[in-house]
GROMACS .gro file of C-alpha atoms in nm:
model
  396
    1UNK     CA    1   1.473  -1.653  -1.109
    2UNK     CA    2   1.421  -1.324  -0.925
    3UNK     CA    3   1.434  -1.323  -0.547
    4UNK     CA    4   1.066  -1.229  -0.519
    5UNK     CA    5   0.970  -1.526  -0.735
    6UNK     CA    6   1.180  -1.757  -0.518
    7UNK     CA    7   1.012  -1.623  -0.206
    8UNK     CA    8   0.666  -1.660  -0.356
    9UNK     CA    9   0.735  -2.017  -0.461
   10UNK     CA   10   0.844  -2.105  -0.109
   11UNK     CA   11   0.535  -1.939   0.037
   12UNK     CA   12   0.307  -2.122  -0.206
   13UNK     CA   13   0.468  -2.449  -0.098
   14UNK     CA   14   0.396  -2.353   0.265
   15UNK     CA   15   0.030  -2.256   0.213
   16UNK     CA   16  -0.110  -2.573   0.371
   17UNK     CA   17   0.138  -2.543   0.658
   18UNK     CA   18   0.014  -2.189   0.718
   19UNK     CA   19  -0.345  -2.311   0.731
   20UNK     CA   20  -0.261  -2.596   0.968
   21UNK     CA   21  -0.065  -2.361   1.195
   22UNK     CA   22  -0.351  -2.114   1.195
   23UNK     CA   23  -0.603  -2.384   1.286
   24UNK     CA   24  -0.385  -2.511   1.572
   25UNK     CA   25  -0.357  -2.159   1.712
   26UNK     CA   26  -0.730  -2.105   1.663
   27UNK     CA   27  -0.803  -2.415   1.868
   28UNK     CA   28  -0.573  -2.300   2.146
   29UNK     CA   29  -0.634  -1.928   2.204
   30UNK     CA   30  -0.498  -1.743   2.506
   31UNK     CA   31  -0.600  -1.410   2.652
   32UNK     CA   32  -0.380  -1.101   2.658
   33UNK     CA   33  -0.087  -1.124   2.901
   34UNK     CA   34  -0.164  -1.497   2.947
   35UNK     CA   35  -0.020  -1.625   2.615
   36UNK     CA   36   0.241  -1.857   2.768
   37UNK     CA   37   0.172  -2.158   2.546
   38UNK     CA   38   0.139  -1.950   2.231
   39UNK     CA   39   0.473  -1.784   2.300
   40UNK     CA   40   0.636  -2.123   2.356
   41UNK     CA   41   0.490  -2.248   2.028
   42UNK     CA   42   0.645  -1.951   1.848
   43UNK     CA   43   0.981  -1.994   2.022
   44UNK     CA   44   0.988  -2.365   1.939
   45UNK     CA   45   0.915  -2.287   1.573
   46UNK     CA   46   1.242  -2.094   1.547
   47UNK     CA   47   1.442  -2.328   1.773
   48UNK     CA   48   1.658  -2.492   1.504
   49UNK     CA   49   1.678  -2.195   1.269
   50UNK     CA   50   1.972  -1.958   1.210
   51UNK     CA   51   1.821  -1.656   1.384
   52UNK     CA   52   1.849  -1.462   1.707
   53UNK     CA   53   1.540  -1.500   1.926
   54UNK     CA   54   1.471  -1.264   2.216
   55UNK     CA   55   1.177  -1.369   2.431
   56UNK     CA   56   0.979  -1.221   2.720
   57UNK     CA   57   0.996  -0.883   2.553
   58UNK     CA   58   0.828  -0.582   2.705
   59UNK     CA   59   0.563  -0.635   2.969
   60UNK     CA   60   0.475  -0.991   2.872
   61UNK     CA   61   0.546  -1.271   2.628
   62UNK     CA   62   0.664  -1.062   2.333
   63UNK     CA   63   0.922  -1.216   2.100
   64UNK     CA   64   1.163  -1.052   1.855
   65UNK     CA   65   1.324  -1.271   1.590
   66UNK     CA   66   1.625  -1.113   1.421
   67UNK     CA   67   1.716  -1.243   1.075
   68UNK     CA   68   2.050  -1.121   0.938
   69UNK     CA   69   2.108  -1.124   0.564
   70UNK     CA   70   2.431  -1.180   0.373
   71UNK     CA   71   2.567  -0.836   0.460
   72UNK     CA   72   2.488  -0.503   0.630
   73UNK     CA   73   2.202  -0.289   0.511
   74UNK     CA   74   1.869  -0.148   0.611
   75UNK     CA   75   1.671  -0.277   0.910
   76UNK     CA   76   1.300  -0.347   0.860
   77UNK     CA   77   1.048  -0.455   1.124
   78UNK     CA   78   0.744  -0.674   1.061
   79UNK     CA   79   0.486  -0.718   1.336
   80UNK     CA   80   0.217  -0.979   1.408
   81UNK     CA   81   0.012  -1.003   1.729
   82UNK     CA   82  -0.094  -1.331   1.893
   83UNK     CA   83  -0.345  -1.274   2.175
   84UNK     CA   84  -0.713  -1.376   2.171
   85UNK     CA   85  -1.040  -1.237   2.308
   86UNK     CA   86  -1.274  -1.328   2.598
   87UNK     CA   87  -1.549  -1.455   2.365
   88UNK     CA   88  -1.730  -1.790   2.358
   89UNK     CA   89  -1.691  -1.914   2.001
   90UNK     CA   90  -2.008  -1.983   1.803
   91UNK     CA   91  -1.847  -2.037   1.462
   92UNK     CA   92  -1.924  -2.379   1.314
   93UNK     CA   93  -1.572  -2.492   1.225
   94UNK     CA   94  -1.393  -2.824   1.293
   95UNK     CA   95  -1.107  -2.638   1.464
   96UNK     CA   96  -1.325  -2.455   1.715
   97UNK     CA   97  -1.164  -2.311   2.028
   98UNK     CA   98  -1.089  -2.568   2.298
   99UNK     CA   99  -1.061  -2.298   2.565
  100UNK     CA  100  -1.400  -2.209   2.706
  101UNK     CA  101  -1.478  -1.841   2.678
  102UNK     CA  102  -1.167  -1.760   2.473
  103UNK     CA  103  -1.157  -1.715   2.095
  104UNK     CA  104  -0.938  -1.585   1.817
  105UNK     CA  105  -1.212  -1.353   1.694
  106UNK     CA  106  -0.985  -1.083   1.552
  107UNK     CA  107  -0.755  -1.283   1.327
  108UNK     CA  108  -0.442  -1.282   1.540
  109UNK     CA  109  -0.408  -1.655   1.475
  110UNK     CA  110  -0.391  -1.568   1.105
  111UNK     CA  111  -0.133  -1.295   1.167
  112UNK     CA  112   0.090  -1.530   1.363
  113UNK     CA  113   0.061  -1.822   1.122
  114UNK     CA  114   0.150  -1.629   0.808
  115UNK     CA  115   0.434  -1.448   0.986
  116UNK     CA  116   0.591  -1.772   1.109
  117UNK     CA  117   0.603  -1.922   0.763
  118UNK     CA  118   0.704  -1.596   0.595
  119UNK     CA  119   0.988  -1.578   0.847
  120UNK     CA  120   1.087  -1.934   0.765
  121UNK     CA  121   1.099  -1.854   0.393
  122UNK     CA  122   1.304  -1.538   0.451
  123UNK     CA  123   1.549  -1.737   0.663
  124UNK     CA  124   1.586  -1.992   0.381
  125UNK     CA  125   1.676  -1.708   0.143
  126UNK     CA  126   1.890  -1.501   0.381
  127UNK     CA  127   2.204  -1.542   0.169
  128UNK     CA  128   2.028  -1.364  -0.116
  129UNK     CA  129   1.938  -1.035   0.055
  130UNK     CA  130   2.130  -0.779   0.260
  131UNK     CA  131   2.024  -0.607   0.579
  132UNK     CA  132   1.827  -0.720   0.883
  133UNK     CA  133   1.464  -0.817   0.931
  134UNK     CA  134   1.315  -0.809   1.278
  135UNK     CA  135   0.997  -1.013   1.320
  136UNK     CA  136   0.798  -0.879   1.613
  137UNK     CA  137   0.562  -1.142   1.754
  138UNK     CA  138   0.364  -0.923   1.989
  139UNK     CA  139   0.157  -1.018   2.289
  140UNK     CA  140  -0.147  -0.839   2.433
  141UNK     CA  141  -0.274  -0.611   2.158
  142UNK     CA  142  -0.633  -0.636   2.278
  143UNK     CA  143  -0.599  -0.517   2.639
  144UNK     CA  144  -0.444  -0.190   2.758
  145UNK     CA  145  -0.170  -0.098   2.813
  146UNK     CA  146  -0.099  -0.346   2.532
  147UNK     CA  147   0.232  -0.500   2.439
  148UNK     CA  148   0.359  -0.263   2.172
  149UNK     CA  149   0.443   0.035   2.395
  150UNK     CA  150   0.666  -0.171   2.623
  151UNK     CA  151   0.846  -0.331   2.329
  152UNK     CA  152   0.916   0.013   2.182
  153UNK     CA  153   1.038   0.134   2.523
  154UNK     CA  154   1.279  -0.163   2.547
  155UNK     CA  155   1.501   0.000   2.283
  156UNK     CA  156   1.522  -0.320   2.080
  157UNK     CA  157   1.366  -0.148   1.781
  158UNK     CA  158   1.569   0.172   1.790
  159UNK     CA  159   1.766   0.065   1.482
  160UNK     CA  160   1.462   0.011   1.259
  161UNK     CA  161   1.447   0.215   0.941
  162UNK     CA  162   1.084   0.122   0.876
  163UNK     CA  163   0.809  -0.100   1.019
  164UNK     CA  164   0.507  -0.270   0.862
  165UNK     CA  165   0.215  -0.476   0.984
  166UNK     CA  166  -0.102  -0.634   0.853
  167UNK     CA  167  -0.454  -0.680   0.983
  168UNK     CA  168  -0.704  -0.909   0.813
  169UNK     CA  169  -1.063  -0.790   0.772
  170UNK     CA  170  -1.354  -1.001   0.639
  171UNK     CA  171  -1.527  -0.673   0.550
  172UNK     CA  172  -1.296  -0.649   0.247
  173UNK     CA  173  -1.305  -0.898  -0.039
  174UNK     CA  174  -1.033  -1.158  -0.036
  175UNK     CA  175  -0.770  -1.028  -0.277
  176UNK     CA  176  -0.825  -0.664  -0.180
  177UNK     CA  177  -0.550  -0.461  -0.013
  178UNK     CA  178  -0.682  -0.150   0.159
  179UNK     CA  179  -0.451   0.137   0.255
  180UNK     CA  180  -0.522   0.448   0.462
  181UNK     CA  181  -0.259   0.724   0.444
  182UNK     CA  182  -0.236   0.949   0.748
  183UNK     CA  183  -0.468   0.903   1.047
  184UNK     CA  184  -0.591   0.550   0.989
  185UNK     CA  185  -0.731   0.416   1.317
  186UNK     CA  186  -0.877   0.598   1.613
  187UNK     CA  187  -0.711   0.689   1.935
  188UNK     CA  188  -0.885   0.549   2.239
  189UNK     CA  189  -0.966   0.651   2.594
  190UNK     CA  190  -1.163   0.432   2.836
  191UNK     CA  191  -1.350   0.546   3.144
  192UNK     CA  192  -1.534   0.423   3.452
  193UNK     CA  193  -1.781   0.651   3.627
  194UNK     CA  194  -1.896   0.560   3.978
  195UNK     CA  195  -2.197   0.755   4.102
  196UNK     CA  196  -2.255   0.736   4.477
  197UNK     CA  197  -2.596   0.844   4.594
  198UNK     CA  198  -2.820   0.746   4.883
  199UNK     CA  199  -3.052   0.450   4.832
  200UNK     CA  200  -3.384   0.363   4.982
  201UNK     CA  201  -3.732   0.227   4.923
  202UNK     CA  202  -3.866   0.237   4.569
  203UNK     CA  203  -4.193   0.376   4.699
  204UNK     CA  204  -4.022   0.670   4.868
  205UNK     CA  205  -3.781   0.822   4.612
  206UNK     CA  206  -3.804   1.162   4.780
  207UNK     CA  207  -3.595   1.023   5.067
  208UNK     CA  208  -3.311   0.915   4.836
  209UNK     CA  209  -3.043   1.065   4.615
  210UNK     CA  210  -3.108   0.845   4.316
  211UNK     CA  211  -2.779   0.739   4.155
  212UNK     CA  212  -2.962   0.547   3.881
  213UNK     CA  213  -3.145   0.856   3.757
  214UNK     CA  214  -2.818   1.051   3.772
  215UNK     CA  215  -2.650   0.776   3.569
  216UNK     CA  216  -2.929   0.782   3.313
  217UNK     CA  217  -2.881   1.156   3.276
  218UNK     CA  218  -2.508   1.099   3.219
  219UNK     CA  219  -2.583   0.851   2.939
  220UNK     CA  220  -2.784   1.106   2.745
  221UNK     CA  221  -2.579   1.415   2.833
  222UNK     CA  222  -2.250   1.249   2.735
  223UNK     CA  223  -2.376   1.226   2.378
  224UNK     CA  224  -2.360   1.605   2.359
  225UNK     CA  225  -1.981   1.581   2.384
  226UNK     CA  226  -1.986   1.484   2.017
  227UNK     CA  227  -2.295   1.672   1.898
  228UNK     CA  228  -2.231   2.003   2.076
  229UNK     CA  229  -1.869   2.022   2.182
  230UNK     CA  230  -1.672   1.874   1.887
  231UNK     CA  231  -1.615   2.015   1.540
  232UNK     CA  232  -1.865   1.842   1.307
  233UNK     CA  233  -1.579   1.783   1.063
  234UNK     CA  234  -1.398   1.567   1.319
  235UNK     CA  235  -1.468   1.202   1.389
  236UNK     CA  236  -1.533   1.142   1.760
  237UNK     CA  237  -1.730   0.860   1.925
  238UNK     CA  238  -1.855   0.839   2.285
  239UNK     CA  239  -2.012   0.505   2.377
  240UNK     CA  240  -2.150   0.393   2.713
  241UNK     CA  241  -2.100   0.016   2.717
  242UNK     CA  242  -2.178  -0.078   3.079
  243UNK     CA  243  -2.451   0.043   3.315
  244UNK     CA  244  -2.426  -0.164   3.630
  245UNK     CA  245  -2.712  -0.103   3.875
  246UNK     CA  246  -2.822  -0.439   4.021
  247UNK     CA  247  -3.102  -0.452   4.272
  248UNK     CA  248  -3.461  -0.542   4.350
  249UNK     CA  249  -3.784  -0.406   4.202
  250UNK     CA  250  -3.857  -0.207   4.517
  251UNK     CA  251  -3.503  -0.091   4.600
  252UNK     CA  252  -3.339   0.230   4.482
  253UNK     CA  253  -2.968   0.154   4.467
  254UNK     CA  254  -2.725   0.391   4.631
  255UNK     CA  255  -2.450   0.336   4.372
  256UNK     CA  256  -2.422   0.274   3.997
  257UNK     CA  257  -2.116   0.212   3.781
  258UNK     CA  258  -2.092   0.308   3.414
  259UNK     CA  259  -1.813   0.226   3.172
  260UNK     CA  260  -1.744   0.331   2.820
  261UNK     CA  261  -1.499   0.434   2.552
  262UNK     CA  262  -1.410   0.750   2.361
  263UNK     CA  263  -1.260   0.731   2.010
  264UNK     CA  264  -1.108   1.009   1.801
  265UNK     CA  265  -0.917   1.032   1.474
  266UNK     CA  266  -0.725   1.341   1.578
  267UNK     CA  267  -0.512   1.350   1.893
  268UNK     CA  268  -0.617   1.714   1.938
  269UNK     CA  269  -0.959   1.586   2.047
  270UNK     CA  270  -0.825   1.361   2.324
  271UNK     CA  271  -0.810   1.616   2.605
  272UNK     CA  272  -1.117   1.824   2.508
  273UNK     CA  273  -1.332   1.509   2.524
  274UNK     CA  274  -1.205   1.439   2.875
  275UNK     CA  275  -1.258   1.798   2.991
  276UNK     CA  276  -1.614   1.794   2.856
  277UNK     CA  277  -1.691   1.472   3.042
  278UNK     CA  278  -1.554   1.615   3.365
  279UNK     CA  279  -1.784   1.917   3.332
  280UNK     CA  280  -2.084   1.688   3.283
  281UNK     CA  281  -2.003   1.487   3.597
  282UNK     CA  282  -1.964   1.805   3.803
  283UNK     CA  283  -2.306   1.918   3.682
  284UNK     CA  284  -2.460   1.584   3.775
  285UNK     CA  285  -2.316   1.610   4.125
  286UNK     CA  286  -2.489   1.944   4.173
  287UNK     CA  287  -2.816   1.853   4.005
  288UNK     CA  288  -2.872   1.519   4.178
  289UNK     CA  289  -2.680   1.567   4.504
  290UNK     CA  290  -2.456   1.265   4.434
  291UNK     CA  291  -2.082   1.208   4.429
  292UNK     CA  292  -1.914   1.121   4.097
  293UNK     CA  293  -1.575   0.953   4.063
  294UNK     CA  294  -1.448   0.955   3.705
  295UNK     CA  295  -1.159   0.719   3.630
  296UNK     CA  296  -1.044   0.821   3.281
  297UNK     CA  297  -0.758   0.642   3.103
  298UNK     CA  298  -0.583   0.779   2.796
  299UNK     CA  299  -0.519   0.463   2.598
  300UNK     CA  300  -0.385   0.379   2.250
  301UNK     CA  301  -0.301   0.685   2.038
  302UNK     CA  302  -0.425   0.748   1.686
  303UNK     CA  303  -0.263   0.511   1.435
  304UNK     CA  304  -0.083   0.737   1.190
  305UNK     CA  305   0.029   0.573   0.866
  306UNK     CA  306   0.324   0.768   0.731
  307UNK     CA  307   0.224   0.892   0.384
  308UNK     CA  308   0.563   0.826   0.223
  309UNK     CA  309   0.582   0.465   0.344
  310UNK     CA  310   0.216   0.410   0.257
  311UNK     CA  311   0.290   0.528  -0.096
  312UNK     CA  312   0.589   0.292  -0.113
  313UNK     CA  313   0.358   0.003  -0.026
  314UNK     CA  314   0.097   0.110  -0.279
  315UNK     CA  315   0.355   0.136  -0.557
  316UNK     CA  316   0.505  -0.203  -0.469
  317UNK     CA  317   0.176  -0.391  -0.446
  318UNK     CA  318   0.015  -0.241  -0.753
  319UNK     CA  319   0.276  -0.430  -0.955
  320UNK     CA  320   0.116  -0.753  -0.832
  321UNK     CA  321  -0.244  -0.663  -0.915
  322UNK     CA  322  -0.371  -0.939  -1.138
  323UNK     CA  323  -0.160  -1.209  -0.975
  324UNK     CA  324  -0.221  -1.274  -0.605
  325UNK     CA  325  -0.385  -0.932  -0.550
  326UNK     CA  326  -0.708  -0.826  -0.718
  327UNK     CA  327  -0.697  -0.459  -0.624
  328UNK     CA  328  -0.520  -0.200  -0.409
  329UNK     CA  329  -0.758   0.063  -0.278
  330UNK     CA  330  -0.771   0.354  -0.035
  331UNK     CA  331  -1.027   0.304   0.240
  332UNK     CA  332  -1.174   0.530   0.505
  333UNK     CA  333  -1.014   0.549   0.850
  334UNK     CA  334  -1.142   0.303   1.113
  335UNK     CA  335  -1.289   0.400   1.449
  336UNK     CA  336  -1.130   0.088   1.600
  337UNK     CA  337  -0.796   0.123   1.779
  338UNK     CA  338  -0.459  -0.052   1.750
  339UNK     CA  339  -0.145  -0.046   1.960
  340UNK     CA  340   0.056  -0.067   1.636
  341UNK     CA  341   0.019   0.309   1.675
  342UNK     CA  342   0.303   0.308   1.929
  343UNK     CA  343   0.549   0.172   1.671
  344UNK     CA  344   0.441   0.434   1.419
  345UNK     CA  345   0.493   0.715   1.672
  346UNK     CA  346   0.866   0.633   1.665
  347UNK     CA  347   0.930   0.454   1.334
  348UNK     CA  348   0.821   0.535   0.976
  349UNK     CA  349   0.586   0.272   0.836
  350UNK     CA  350   0.227   0.179   0.765
  351UNK     CA  351  -0.044  -0.066   0.871
  352UNK     CA  352  -0.193  -0.266   0.583
  353UNK     CA  353  -0.549  -0.403   0.568
  354UNK     CA  354  -0.590  -0.738   0.390
  355UNK     CA  355  -0.931  -0.860   0.276
  356UNK     CA  356  -1.047  -1.196   0.410
  357UNK     CA  357  -1.416  -1.221   0.320
  358UNK     CA  358  -1.529  -1.586   0.329
  359UNK     CA  359  -1.630  -1.724  -0.008
  360UNK     CA  360  -2.003  -1.699  -0.077
  361UNK     CA  361  -2.075  -1.480   0.228
  362UNK     CA  362  -2.226  -1.142   0.136
  363UNK     CA  363  -2.236  -1.006   0.491
  364UNK     CA  364  -1.948  -1.161   0.687
  365UNK     CA  365  -1.933  -1.150   1.064
  366UNK     CA  366  -1.706  -0.865   1.175
  367UNK     CA  367  -1.394  -0.886   1.388
  368UNK     CA  368  -1.477  -0.956   1.756
  369UNK     CA  369  -1.798  -1.145   1.667
  370UNK     CA  370  -1.847  -1.495   1.818
  371UNK     CA  371  -1.915  -1.630   1.465
  372UNK     CA  372  -1.611  -1.457   1.312
  373UNK     CA  373  -1.489  -1.639   1.000
  374UNK     CA  374  -1.217  -1.568   0.744
  375UNK     CA  375  -1.112  -1.694   0.403
  376UNK     CA  376  -0.792  -1.888   0.461
  377UNK     CA  377  -0.658  -1.776   0.123
  378UNK     CA  378  -0.583  -1.452   0.310
  379UNK     CA  379  -0.292  -1.627   0.483
  380UNK     CA  380  -0.090  -1.668   0.165
  381UNK     CA  381  -0.197  -1.323   0.042
  382UNK     CA  382  -0.076  -1.167   0.368
  383UNK     CA  383   0.256  -1.352   0.355
  384UNK     CA  384   0.320  -1.251  -0.004
  385UNK     CA  385   0.214  -0.891   0.065
  386UNK     CA  386   0.453  -0.839   0.354
  387UNK     CA  387   0.723  -1.049   0.188
  388UNK     CA  388   0.711  -0.838  -0.126
  389UNK     CA  389   0.717  -0.517   0.076
  390UNK     CA  390   1.012  -0.617   0.294
  391UNK     CA  391   1.231  -0.735   0.005
  392UNK     CA  392   1.171  -0.408  -0.178
  393UNK     CA  393   1.228  -0.187   0.128
  394UNK     CA  394   1.550  -0.365   0.222
  395UNK     CA  395   1.685  -0.224  -0.101
  396UNK     CA  396   1.552   0.120  -0.007
   0.00000   0.00000   0.00000
């Protein structure tokens, strides 16, 4: 029996274990940088196994599990994240979150569960492959500065030849693998704009410097960053997501706070977007006689899937179309962001999208939705996908 077949048989035997692990993690989500119990669960899983476990990696609870094969060879990294989101779950499932206001609404419970049991299967077969596999159980993907950058900066991944990761998406049919060569996910910058004016009575606006009107102008003017300052062929998004101006019906507030995000699929647009926003705030200061403080944070970079490694993955997985995979497709880049980008800045690899559309649901709830649901068949598909890729790439 070929090694791949042995691995697949082990993974098939572990399918129910994967589901049970996923449901336990789903019931017990923890926010970014607070994943103490999740990290302990992962550490305990590997406690009696013949591996090297390094915990408290980077700036939080990151864990690297090093599996050594029968002899020297290539070094491949596989990553799964394990933090949850500040969302009150509304999904009608028997394993609903037990932590009020916290939910695994992006599938990181799935990522962790399949990776644990894939790791277990690879450990069982370690005398049949050469090289080293490093499983990266990563904390804090959802909240900047994220966990990936600090793990990369630790130097513990400097010996990797390649790195791969998976994200599940209900938007794709279960059985679909979607690849994006090149720029695959957007870079991200976040900002907070505080506008300080001079408040007063709602009946006497002429005696005030109205920060709310200035903020409203910023909301509309900031949209021209994309429509009038960026190349129409580029993909750039500017979204105002918070406009905080509490007060009474007869009170003009003296201060408002706005927050938002900027996304771009080309790093060359990162600084021009910031410079354009600064010009707008300076104009608002002059026009409305207010003071603007712009706190602008360059966040996750563009996720760049290396074309060669993406092609490797496509060639590998197309051999399994008709078995556990229905199709391998190329999809459009996503405007969402991922700190997997930090690994790919230093290490060749690619980020793989795995379909997880629930059965019978034409329009599934998207990632980050309080009713987010997935098809649990995606656990075994994810494990087989990354397992097949890593065995092939260990051989180079």
